[in-house]
Each structure stands twice: as structure tokens, then as C-alpha cells.
Amino acid sequence: MKVKLKIDREESLREKVEELSGENLLKCYQCGRCSGGCPSIASMDLIPNQVNRYIMLGLDEEVLNSKTIWACASCFTCSQRCPKGVNLPKIMESLRQIRIRKNVDIVSVDELTPKERMELPTIALVSCLRKMSS
Amino acid sequence: MEIPYYPGCTLKTTAKNFDDSAFAVYKKLGIELKELPRWNCCGTVYSLTSDDLMHHLAPIRNLIRVEEQGADQVVTLCSMCYNTLAQSNLRIQQNEEERDKLNEFMYKEKVKYDGKVKVLHGLTVLRDMVGYDKIKSQIKKPLDGLKVAAYYGCLLLRPKEVCIDDPESPTIMEDLIRTTGAEAVPFPYANECCCSYETVSNKDIVIERTRMITQSAQAYGADVIITSCPLCEFNLDNRQKEVRKKYPDHVDIPVLYYTQLLGKALGLPLKSLRFDLNYINPRELFK
Ligand code: SF4
Ligand code: SF4
């Protein structure tokens, strides 16, 4: 078995996420209750508890390139129910912010059709752009 | 009694039916919603990262506008505005260093904000300030026989620090429904997220969620769903047309703001309730 040890000393994703979210990832004991109640799970590639685990394992690219962080609707169901008090919405937001702060736009107004722009209420556009554009 | 009122963007545009019906309903119940003379968009979502203070400026500025009116409380009707204002306010109350920093950012404001304004939601005003007994006594056209499902969604209930009732088993809307003579039908999707802003970036998940939520309410016997969030309203109401396209056996169920339902029972003129702006026509319900 090959074991890859990472010893580069740039700030790791885990450190960055812990700093931005104020959460201690070690608190998570992988019970999966967060994922059990997540409304968005059908459009996720990593389920919410996996996000925590992947960060711990140093699988940075997998997490940062996952669909999950954009599928999260910030509904606070997982944090409400987590028996260990882990605030996953904050972890998800940190991951989105790490991407967005590199000028990544997942959604941009220009890509919406005129019909969508007419139909969608302000509240939907503002909240989505706040979450998914730089 | 007068209360400063923060409408937020959507109540002045696509959710005008919420705004208009609320003015009429609260007035009838003795509460004058006094719109703040100046206000700005709160940003709709509460920023969750520890270093992002900038995005708390918008909600806090609105609370400064409230203090400028000499008031110490403000009411809002939109669940997202409520959540954002209340969470930013809480953060300011609990963190002195951040409070100072934010006030420094806003050095041009005359008021130094210290977290004293109370952020209220329209539903708690009805429960705690008007009282359900009083509402009951004012009902002119009881909605006997109508079965109503209350959809809470997320932001009235979570996180628990800003929750307006019990976070897992709320009854504030069911109790309100009962004052109108209608029957409140609890259903298991009442606090389940509709997937919110994903309606812009990933419409499919919202179509699925809308189907689950609306069909669950119907399975429990509901004739109509009520809500207090313009984004939930859009998802549950307008997106049913996409549900119908994908699942032709879907049967539409109307979605109303709680103020529209209450207004109807209070016997308010139809033109103040603006049923014309609801996507699925609710008029049939009241024939
Ligand atoms: S519910 Fe909490 S402890 Fe359980 S897997 Fe999710 S984050 Fe970890
Ligand atoms: S906040 Fe995000 S991850 Fe948590 S339950 Fe809601 S959608 Fe899922």
C-alpha cells in the first residue's frame, strides 16, 4: 500500500476552512445525521458529512471542485440537528468563499435568459448571486 | 399603535401582494406598519464566514435607520429579511470588537449602532402584540371547512438563536390559521427547505422539492398552503407549472401569504389582497 504524506507548508485547506468557518472539523464523528436531512442531497456528488471527511483527509481538489458546495441551499437543517454542534453551513460557505475569492463565478446574470430574468424574483437573484458569484 | 416596517426588495416588486395585504390586515388589527422613510436591501442572506464583516453593513444600516426614527423595534414580513437582520443584529450584540469595526466603517452615519433594536417578524407581532383572541373576535368571514397547511421553510426557524417558535415543531402559523375558522393541517414537509436560491442555478432540484412539499400537503388534505417568504412562495407557487410539465399527474394547489388568508377572513376588500399576483389562482378557494 502506498501512503502519500503531504508536508508542504502552505496553509492547508483544513486550516483555511477552520479559520473562515470558526469550526473545529475534529468535532465531526461522521454519524451522517446532517446528510440524512439535507434537502439538496440529490444534486450533490459528495454528501455533507463526506465534505468534512474529505477535508480532514486532505482531498482538497475533490472538495473544492465538488458540486456539493454549490448545491447547498444554506438551509441550516444540518447544523440544527448535528449532535456534535458542527456548523456545516459555515463550512460550506467557507469552501464557496475560497473559490469565489479567486474570481470564480458559478452564476452570472449575463447567462440567464431574458425570460428567467423577467420571471425570477429579486430575492432569488440577489441570494443566488451572493452565494455563487464574486 | 405604530411599528417601523422594513419591507425589503421583493415586497415592493413581485411580492406586492404580501406588502399590500399586510398593510390592510395589520391596520385592521390596530397596528400601523410605518415603512422606514429610507432603507436598503439587506443582502437577503446572512454572511457565514468569520472574516466577512462587509456584508453585515447592509442589514445594520437598516437598523440604524430604525434608531433614527427614535424607535427601538422594527418589523419585517419576509422570512429571509427577518433572518438576515436578526442574525447580523445578534452578531453585533455579541461581539464588541466587530461592532466597533463596523461602526468605524460607517463613520458617516450619525448613529453609532450598538445592537439595541429589536427585530420582529410579522407573525410574532400577531401572536404577541395583537393576540390570537383579538384576531378571532375580528373575523368577519370565517373560513369554515377550508384546510390550510402552514409552510415554514427554513429561515423563520433556523438557526435556533433567531427562531420565532419551536425550531422542530412550530405552531405559530397553525394557531393563526385556527383563528380564521379554517382547519390547520400539519404535514411532514412543513419545515423542509424548498432549496431556496437554487431556483436560479439548479431549477431541477427545486422542481423536485416543490413536488414533494405540495403533494405532501395535499396528501394530508390541504386545500391551500400559506407561507411568509417570497422565495418559498415563488418556488412553491410558480414552479408548480414546471412540476406539472415533468409530472403530468400533478394537481395544482394554491399558495398564499399568511396575510392574504387572514385578510380574507377579516373580510377585507379583495383589491387589497391582490390574489391577481399569485401564480395559481386562489379565488376558487373562497367561492
Ligand atoms: S451530523 Fe455532525 S457529527 Fe454527524 S456527520 Fe454531520 S457534521 Fe458530523
Ligand atoms: S445547509 Fe446545506 S448541507 Fe446543510 S442541510 Fe442545508 S443544503 Fe444540506
Short mmCIF file of C-alpha atoms and ligand atoms in Angstrom, two decimals:
data_model
loop_
_atom_site.label_atom_id
_atom_site.label_comp_id
_atom_site.label_asym_id
_atom_site.label_seq_id
_atom_site.Cartn_x
_atom_site.Cartn_y
_atom_site.Cartn_z
CA MET A 1 0.00 0.00 0.00
CA LYS A 2 1.23 3.43 -0.92
CA VAL A 3 0.76 6.19 1.61
CA LYS A 4 1.17 9.73 0.45
CA LEU A 5 2.18 12.18 3.13
CA LYS A 6 1.65 15.84 2.46
CA ILE A 7 4.21 18.07 4.10
CA ASP A 8 4.01 21.25 2.07
CA ARG A 9 3.53 24.10 4.45
CA GLU A 10 1.23 26.41 2.71
CA GLU A 11 -1.88 26.83 4.77
CA SER A 12 -3.85 23.64 4.22
CA LEU A 13 -7.46 23.65 3.12
CA ARG A 14 -8.42 22.34 6.53
CA GLU A 15 -6.71 25.26 8.24
CA LYS A 16 -8.28 27.74 5.87
CA VAL A 17 -11.75 26.28 6.34
CA GLU A 18 -11.37 26.19 10.11
CA GLU A 19 -10.28 29.80 10.10
CA LEU A 20 -13.09 31.02 7.83
CA SER A 21 -15.82 28.96 9.47
CA GLY A 22 -14.63 29.12 13.05
CA GLU A 23 -15.43 25.40 13.27
CA ASN A 24 -13.32 22.56 14.55
CA LEU A 25 -13.60 19.75 11.99
CA LEU A 26 -12.42 17.19 14.52
CA LYS A 27 -15.73 17.51 16.31
CA CYS A 28 -17.45 15.65 13.47
CA TYR A 29 -17.75 11.93 14.22
CA GLN A 30 -19.32 11.02 10.88
CA CYS A 31 -22.73 9.97 12.12
CA GLY A 32 -24.36 11.22 8.91
CA ARG A 33 -27.31 12.95 10.52
CA CYS A 34 -26.51 16.10 8.54
CA SER A 35 -26.79 14.21 5.28
CA GLY A 36 -29.97 12.46 6.40
CA GLY A 37 -31.90 15.72 6.49
CA CYS A 38 -30.24 17.61 3.65
CA PRO A 39 -32.79 18.80 1.06
CA SER A 40 -30.21 19.16 -1.67
CA ILE A 41 -28.60 15.77 -1.41
CA ALA A 42 -29.99 14.57 -4.76
CA SER A 43 -27.82 17.11 -6.57
CA MET A 44 -24.64 16.53 -4.58
CA ASP A 45 -21.66 14.40 -5.55
CA LEU A 46 -20.21 14.40 -2.03
CA ILE A 47 -22.80 14.13 0.74
CA PRO A 48 -22.43 16.71 3.52
CA ASN A 49 -20.62 14.52 6.07
CA GLN A 50 -18.21 13.42 3.34
CA VAL A 51 -17.22 17.04 2.83
CA ASN A 52 -15.92 17.15 6.40
CA ARG A 53 -14.11 13.86 6.00
CA TYR A 54 -12.55 14.75 2.67
CA ILE A 55 -11.20 17.99 4.10
CA MET A 56 -9.69 16.06 7.02
CA LEU A 57 -8.09 13.63 4.60
CA GLY A 58 -6.57 16.46 2.58
CA LEU A 59 -8.61 15.72 -0.54
CA ASP A 60 -8.68 19.42 -1.28
CA GLU A 61 -9.34 19.38 -5.02
CA GLU A 62 -12.18 16.89 -4.71
CA VAL A 63 -13.90 19.13 -2.20
CA LEU A 64 -13.25 22.43 -3.94
CA ASN A 65 -14.38 21.05 -7.30
CA SER A 66 -17.43 19.27 -5.92
CA LYS A 67 -20.96 20.14 -6.99
CA THR A 68 -21.94 19.91 -3.35
CA ILE A 69 -20.73 23.31 -2.24
CA TRP A 70 -22.95 24.99 -4.86
CA ALA A 71 -25.88 22.66 -4.28
CA CYS A 72 -26.03 23.59 -0.58
CA ALA A 73 -29.02 25.87 -0.04
CA SER A 74 -27.82 27.22 3.34
CA CYS A 75 -30.99 25.91 4.98
CA PHE A 76 -29.36 25.32 8.41
CA THR A 77 -31.07 21.95 8.80
CA CYS A 78 -27.80 20.07 9.26
CA SER A 79 -26.41 22.46 11.86
CA GLN A 80 -29.71 22.41 13.72
CA ARG A 81 -29.61 18.64 14.01
CA CYS A 82 -25.91 17.81 14.37
CA PRO A 83 -25.40 16.07 17.72
CA LYS A 84 -21.86 17.50 17.94
CA GLY A 85 -22.79 21.08 17.14
CA VAL A 86 -20.83 21.19 13.89
CA ASN A 87 -21.91 24.14 11.77
CA LEU A 88 -21.80 22.69 8.27
CA PRO A 89 -23.45 25.68 6.57
CA LYS A 90 -20.44 27.71 7.72
CA ILE A 91 -18.06 25.07 6.36
CA MET A 92 -19.90 25.04 3.03
CA GLU A 93 -19.80 28.83 2.88
CA SER A 94 -16.06 28.86 3.59
CA LEU A 95 -15.48 26.50 0.68
CA ARG A 96 -17.62 28.64 -1.63
CA GLN A 97 -15.76 31.72 -0.47
CA ILE A 98 -12.38 30.13 -1.12
CA ARG A 99 -13.48 29.56 -4.72
CA ILE A 100 -15.30 32.86 -5.18
CA ARG A 101 -12.41 34.89 -3.83
CA LYS A 102 -10.43 33.69 -6.82
CA ASN A 103 -12.95 35.44 -9.05
CA VAL A 104 -14.86 32.34 -9.92
CA ASP A 105 -18.47 32.95 -10.95
CA ILE A 106 -20.70 29.93 -10.84
CA VAL A 107 -23.72 32.00 -11.76
CA SER A 108 -23.70 35.25 -13.66
CA VAL A 109 -26.62 37.44 -14.63
CA ASP A 110 -25.44 37.52 -18.26
CA GLU A 111 -26.02 33.81 -18.59
CA LEU A 112 -29.65 33.96 -17.55
CA THR A 113 -32.19 34.04 -20.36
CA PRO A 114 -34.34 37.18 -20.67
CA LYS A 115 -37.31 35.06 -19.62
CA GLU A 116 -35.57 33.94 -16.45
CA ARG A 117 -34.56 37.47 -15.65
CA MET A 118 -38.16 38.59 -16.02
CA GLU A 119 -39.60 35.75 -14.03
CA LEU A 120 -37.22 35.35 -11.10
CA PRO A 121 -37.94 37.49 -8.05
CA THR A 122 -35.27 39.89 -6.78
CA ILE A 123 -34.82 37.83 -3.64
CA ALA A 124 -33.82 34.77 -5.69
CA LEU A 125 -31.34 36.64 -7.86
CA VAL A 126 -29.68 38.54 -5.03
CA SER A 127 -29.33 35.50 -2.77
CA CYS A 128 -28.02 33.25 -5.51
CA LEU A 129 -25.50 35.83 -6.72
CA ARG A 130 -24.39 36.46 -3.14
CA LYS A 131 -23.65 32.77 -2.75
CA MET A 132 -22.30 31.96 -6.18
CA SER A 133 -20.54 34.93 -7.72
CA SER A 134 -17.53 37.02 -6.84
CA MET B 1 -50.05 51.51 17.56
CA GLU B 2 -47.29 52.25 15.07
CA ILE B 3 -44.33 49.98 14.32
CA PRO B 4 -41.48 50.83 11.93
CA TYR B 5 -41.68 48.45 8.99
CA TYR B 6 -38.82 47.20 6.85
CA PRO B 7 -40.28 45.78 3.61
CA GLY B 8 -37.19 44.55 1.76
CA CYS B 9 -36.83 44.49 -2.03
CA THR B 10 -39.18 41.74 -3.05
CA LEU B 11 -42.22 43.03 -1.19
CA LYS B 12 -42.06 46.10 -3.37
CA THR B 13 -41.85 44.10 -6.60
CA THR B 14 -43.05 40.53 -7.19
CA ALA B 15 -44.44 40.11 -3.66
CA LYS B 16 -46.58 43.25 -3.75
CA ASN B 17 -49.48 41.01 -2.76
CA PHE B 18 -47.70 40.34 0.56
CA ASP B 19 -46.98 44.05 1.15
CA ASP B 20 -50.48 45.29 0.24
CA SER B 21 -52.33 42.59 2.14
CA ALA B 22 -50.11 43.11 5.20
CA PHE B 23 -50.77 46.85 5.34
CA ALA B 24 -54.51 46.18 5.23
CA VAL B 25 -54.50 43.30 7.72
CA TYR B 26 -52.30 44.91 10.38
CA LYS B 27 -54.22 48.16 10.08
CA LYS B 28 -57.49 46.36 10.64
CA LEU B 29 -55.96 44.80 13.76
CA GLY B 30 -54.82 48.15 15.12
CA ILE B 31 -51.18 48.10 14.01
CA GLU B 32 -49.91 50.75 11.62
CA LEU B 33 -46.95 49.43 9.63
CA LYS B 34 -44.88 52.55 9.19
CA GLU B 35 -42.47 51.97 6.35
CA LEU B 36 -38.99 53.32 7.08
CA PRO B 37 -38.51 56.51 5.05
CA ARG B 38 -35.12 55.19 3.90
CA TRP B 39 -33.99 51.60 3.65
CA ASN B 40 -31.71 49.41 1.56
CA CYS B 41 -31.61 45.76 0.53
CA CYS B 42 -30.38 43.66 3.47
CA GLY B 43 -28.48 41.36 1.12
CA THR B 44 -31.07 38.57 1.61
CA VAL B 45 -28.60 36.08 3.10
CA TYR B 46 -26.58 36.25 6.30
CA SER B 47 -22.85 36.01 5.62
CA LEU B 48 -21.41 32.98 7.31
CA THR B 49 -17.64 33.41 7.19
CA SER B 50 -15.78 34.80 10.17
CA ASP B 51 -13.86 37.47 8.25
CA ASP B 52 -16.70 38.81 6.11
CA LEU B 53 -17.81 41.86 8.05
CA MET B 54 -18.56 43.91 4.96
CA HIS B 55 -21.81 42.10 4.24
CA HIS B 56 -23.22 42.96 7.65
CA LEU B 57 -23.18 46.63 6.77
CA ALA B 58 -26.37 46.43 4.73
CA PRO B 59 -28.55 44.86 7.42
CA ILE B 60 -27.07 47.02 10.18
CA ARG B 61 -27.62 50.22 8.23
CA ASN B 62 -31.32 49.41 8.18
CA LEU B 63 -31.30 49.07 11.96
CA ILE B 64 -29.62 52.48 12.15
CA ARG B 65 -32.49 53.84 10.05
CA VAL B 66 -34.84 52.47 12.73
CA GLU B 67 -32.94 54.26 15.52
CA GLU B 68 -33.08 57.45 13.50
CA GLN B 69 -36.87 57.23 13.80
CA GLY B 70 -36.49 57.22 17.57
CA ALA B 71 -37.71 53.63 17.65
CA ASP B 72 -36.29 50.52 19.29
CA GLN B 73 -38.03 47.85 17.23
CA VAL B 74 -38.71 47.05 13.61
CA VAL B 75 -40.99 44.53 11.96
CA THR B 76 -40.37 42.72 8.72
CA LEU B 77 -42.52 40.17 6.92
CA CYS B 78 -40.10 38.40 4.60
CA SER B 79 -38.51 35.37 6.28
CA MET B 80 -35.15 36.00 4.61
CA CYS B 81 -35.01 39.66 5.61
CA TYR B 82 -36.02 38.70 9.12
CA ASN B 83 -33.28 36.10 9.35
CA THR B 84 -30.57 38.34 7.94
CA LEU B 85 -31.44 41.36 10.09
CA ALA B 86 -31.82 39.25 13.22
CA GLN B 87 -28.58 37.29 12.75
CA SER B 88 -26.47 40.37 11.95
CA ASN B 89 -28.00 42.13 14.93
CA LEU B 90 -27.15 39.21 17.19
CA ARG B 91 -23.59 39.17 15.94
CA ILE B 92 -23.20 42.86 16.71
CA GLN B 93 -24.68 42.37 20.17
CA GLN B 94 -22.29 39.57 21.00
CA ASN B 95 -19.06 40.86 19.54
CA GLU B 96 -17.79 44.18 20.73
CA GLU B 97 -14.71 44.23 18.56
CA GLU B 98 -16.73 43.63 15.39
CA ARG B 99 -19.28 46.19 16.49
CA ASP B 100 -16.56 48.83 16.78
CA LYS B 101 -15.11 47.89 13.42
CA LEU B 102 -18.48 48.09 11.70
CA ASN B 103 -19.22 51.44 13.28
CA GLU B 104 -15.86 52.67 12.04
CA PHE B 105 -16.71 51.54 8.52
CA MET B 106 -19.91 53.55 8.80
CA TYR B 107 -18.28 56.67 10.18
CA LYS B 108 -20.63 58.87 8.15
CA GLU B 109 -23.68 57.57 9.99
CA LYS B 110 -24.85 59.85 12.79
CA VAL B 111 -25.91 56.96 14.98
CA LYS B 112 -23.35 54.57 16.47
CA TYR B 113 -25.13 51.27 16.43
CA ASP B 114 -24.91 49.04 19.49
CA GLY B 115 -27.42 46.30 18.78
CA LYS B 116 -30.36 47.73 20.71
CA VAL B 117 -33.05 47.48 18.02
CA LYS B 118 -35.37 44.51 18.36
CA VAL B 119 -36.04 42.72 15.08
CA LEU B 120 -39.56 41.31 14.93
CA HIS B 121 -41.29 39.13 12.41
CA GLY B 122 -44.88 39.89 11.38
CA LEU B 123 -46.09 36.58 12.74
CA THR B 124 -44.78 37.23 16.25
CA VAL B 125 -46.42 40.67 16.18
CA LEU B 126 -49.76 38.95 15.60
CA ARG B 127 -49.14 36.39 18.32
CA ASP B 128 -47.53 38.56 20.99
CA MET B 129 -48.79 42.09 20.40
CA VAL B 130 -52.23 41.67 18.86
CA GLY B 131 -53.09 38.29 20.39
CA TYR B 132 -55.00 35.47 18.77
CA ASP B 133 -58.13 36.12 20.85
CA LYS B 134 -58.41 39.60 19.46
CA ILE B 135 -57.91 38.33 15.92
CA LYS B 136 -60.62 35.73 16.46
CA SER B 137 -63.02 38.39 17.61
CA GLN B 138 -62.45 40.38 14.41
CA ILE B 139 -63.13 37.57 11.94
CA LYS B 140 -65.99 38.60 9.67
CA LYS B 141 -65.96 35.79 7.12
CA PRO B 142 -64.89 32.59 8.87
CA LEU B 143 -63.12 30.18 6.56
CA ASP B 144 -65.13 27.20 7.78
CA GLY B 145 -64.28 23.99 6.01
CA LEU B 146 -61.06 25.27 4.44
CA LYS B 147 -58.00 23.13 5.12
CA VAL B 148 -54.75 25.06 5.32
CA ALA B 149 -51.17 23.79 5.50
CA ALA B 150 -48.57 26.10 7.05
CA TYR B 151 -45.23 26.01 5.27
CA TYR B 152 -42.46 27.42 7.47
CA GLY B 153 -39.44 26.62 5.35
CA CYS B 154 -36.10 27.39 6.97
CA LEU B 155 -35.45 30.93 7.96
CA LEU B 156 -38.21 31.54 10.48
CA LEU B 157 -36.90 28.58 12.44
CA ARG B 158 -33.18 28.20 11.89
CA PRO B 159 -30.69 28.78 13.34
CA LYS B 160 -32.41 28.41 16.71
CA GLU B 161 -30.95 31.68 18.04
CA VAL B 162 -33.37 33.60 15.80
CA CYS B 163 -36.19 31.06 15.71
CA ILE B 164 -39.67 32.57 16.18
CA ASP B 165 -41.12 29.37 17.72
CA ASP B 166 -40.08 25.78 18.45
CA PRO B 167 -37.49 25.00 15.75
CA GLU B 168 -38.67 21.45 15.02
CA SER B 169 -42.38 21.60 15.96
CA PRO B 170 -43.61 25.15 15.45
CA THR B 171 -47.31 26.01 15.82
CA ILE B 172 -47.35 29.78 15.40
CA MET B 173 -48.87 29.59 11.91
CA GLU B 174 -51.28 26.74 12.71
CA ASP B 175 -52.59 28.72 15.70
CA LEU B 176 -53.10 31.69 13.41
CA ILE B 177 -54.94 29.55 10.85
CA ARG B 178 -57.32 28.36 13.58
CA THR B 179 -58.31 31.93 14.46
CA THR B 180 -59.83 32.24 10.97
CA GLY B 181 -62.13 29.26 11.41
CA ALA B 182 -60.12 27.22 8.93
CA GLU B 183 -58.63 23.86 9.81
CA ALA B 184 -54.83 23.70 10.16
CA VAL B 185 -53.40 20.53 8.63
CA PRO B 186 -49.92 19.64 9.85
CA PHE B 187 -47.78 17.90 7.25
CA PRO B 188 -44.28 16.44 7.37
CA TYR B 189 -42.68 18.85 4.88
CA ALA B 190 -43.66 22.00 6.79
CA ASN B 191 -40.07 22.79 7.86
CA GLU B 192 -38.29 21.20 4.92
CA CYS B 193 -36.30 23.50 2.66
CA CYS B 194 -37.61 24.19 -0.88
CA CYS B 195 -33.95 24.65 -1.93
CA SER B 196 -34.23 28.40 -1.95
CA TYR B 197 -31.90 30.25 -4.34
CA GLU B 198 -31.07 27.02 -6.15
CA THR B 199 -34.11 28.06 -8.18
CA VAL B 200 -31.67 30.21 -10.19
CA SER B 201 -28.73 27.86 -10.51
CA ASN B 202 -30.32 24.41 -10.31
CA LYS B 203 -34.01 24.62 -11.07
CA ASP B 204 -34.42 20.83 -11.22
CA ILE B 205 -33.85 20.29 -7.52
CA VAL B 206 -36.42 22.99 -6.74
CA ILE B 207 -38.95 21.30 -9.03
CA GLU B 208 -38.43 18.05 -7.12
CA ARG B 209 -38.69 19.75 -3.75
CA THR B 210 -41.78 21.69 -4.78
CA ARG B 211 -43.39 18.47 -5.91
CA MET B 212 -42.63 16.75 -2.60
CA ILE B 213 -43.80 19.67 -0.48
CA THR B 214 -47.01 20.47 -2.39
CA GLN B 215 -48.01 16.85 -2.82
CA SER B 216 -47.34 16.07 0.82
CA ALA B 217 -49.60 18.96 1.87
CA GLN B 218 -52.29 17.63 -0.46
CA ALA B 219 -51.90 14.10 0.82
CA TYR B 220 -52.66 15.44 4.30
CA GLY B 221 -55.81 17.05 2.95
CA ALA B 222 -54.76 20.67 2.45
CA ASP B 223 -56.65 22.92 0.00
CA VAL B 224 -54.09 25.72 0.23
CA ILE B 225 -50.58 26.38 1.57
CA ILE B 226 -49.58 29.55 3.41
CA THR B 227 -46.08 30.96 3.82
CA SER B 228 -44.23 34.13 4.79
CA CYS B 229 -41.27 34.00 2.43
CA PRO B 230 -41.40 35.46 -1.09
CA LEU B 231 -38.76 33.00 -2.29
CA CYS B 232 -40.63 29.98 -0.89
CA GLU B 233 -43.79 31.45 -2.39
CA PHE B 234 -42.19 31.71 -5.81
CA ASN B 235 -40.77 28.20 -5.63
CA LEU B 236 -43.94 26.55 -4.35
CA ASP B 237 -46.35 28.58 -6.48
CA ASN B 238 -44.71 29.37 -9.85
CA ARG B 239 -42.57 26.27 -10.00
CA GLN B 240 -45.66 24.08 -9.90
CA LYS B 241 -46.04 24.79 -13.60
CA GLU B 242 -42.69 23.06 -14.16
CA VAL B 243 -43.74 20.24 -11.83
CA ARG B 244 -46.84 19.76 -13.96
CA LYS B 245 -44.74 19.68 -17.12
CA LYS B 246 -42.48 16.99 -15.73
CA TYR B 247 -45.16 15.06 -13.86
CA PRO B 248 -48.45 15.48 -15.78
CA ASP B 249 -50.48 13.90 -12.98
CA HIS B 250 -49.60 16.76 -10.62
CA VAL B 251 -52.59 18.68 -9.31
CA ASP B 252 -52.02 22.35 -8.54
CA ILE B 253 -52.52 23.71 -5.03
CA PRO B 254 -52.68 27.48 -4.42
CA VAL B 255 -50.05 29.15 -2.25
CA LEU B 256 -50.86 32.32 -0.30
CA TYR B 257 -49.10 34.66 2.06
CA TYR B 258 -50.49 34.33 5.57
CA THR B 259 -51.69 37.93 5.37
CA GLN B 260 -53.81 37.16 2.31
CA LEU B 261 -55.59 34.32 4.09
CA LEU B 262 -56.12 36.38 7.22
CA GLY B 263 -57.30 39.36 5.16
CA LYS B 264 -59.93 37.21 3.53
CA ALA B 265 -61.23 36.04 6.91
CA LEU B 266 -61.21 39.61 8.24
CA GLY B 267 -63.49 40.50 5.34
CA LEU B 268 -61.06 42.97 3.75
CA PRO B 269 -61.73 44.17 0.21
CA LEU B 270 -60.35 41.84 -2.45
CA LYS B 271 -58.35 44.60 -4.08
CA SER B 272 -56.12 44.88 -1.01
CA LEU B 273 -55.37 41.15 -1.05
CA ARG B 274 -54.03 41.10 -4.61
CA PHE B 275 -54.83 37.48 -5.48
CA ASP B 276 -54.09 38.52 -9.07
CA LEU B 277 -50.36 38.27 -8.29
CA ASN B 278 -50.45 34.65 -7.08
CA TYR B 279 -49.50 32.31 -9.88
CA ILE B 280 -52.03 29.57 -9.19
CA ASN B 281 -55.41 31.23 -8.94
CA PRO B 282 -56.62 31.06 -5.32
CA ARG B 283 -60.03 32.67 -5.96
CA GLU B 284 -61.74 29.29 -6.42
CA LEU B 285 -60.98 28.51 -2.76
CA PHE B 286 -63.30 31.17 -1.49
CA LYS B 287 -66.33 30.58 -3.73
S1 SF4 C 1 -24.29 15.43 11.89
FE1 SF4 C 1 -22.49 16.50 12.70
S2 SF4 C 1 -21.21 14.91 13.62
FE2 SF4 C 1 -22.72 13.87 12.35
S3 SF4 C 1 -21.65 13.61 10.37
FE3 SF4 C 1 -22.80 15.52 10.23
S4 SF4 C 1 -21.39 17.12 10.88
FE4 SF4 C 1 -20.53 15.17 11.53
S1 SF4 C 2 -27.26 23.82 4.93
FE1 SF4 C 2 -26.57 22.90 3.00
S2 SF4 C 2 -25.60 20.98 3.59
FE2 SF4 C 2 -26.80 21.65 5.34
S3 SF4 C 2 -28.74 20.57 5.10
FE3 SF4 C 2 -28.98 22.58 4.15
S4 SF4 C 2 -28.48 22.27 1.97
FE4 SF4 C 2 -27.70 20.48 3.12
#
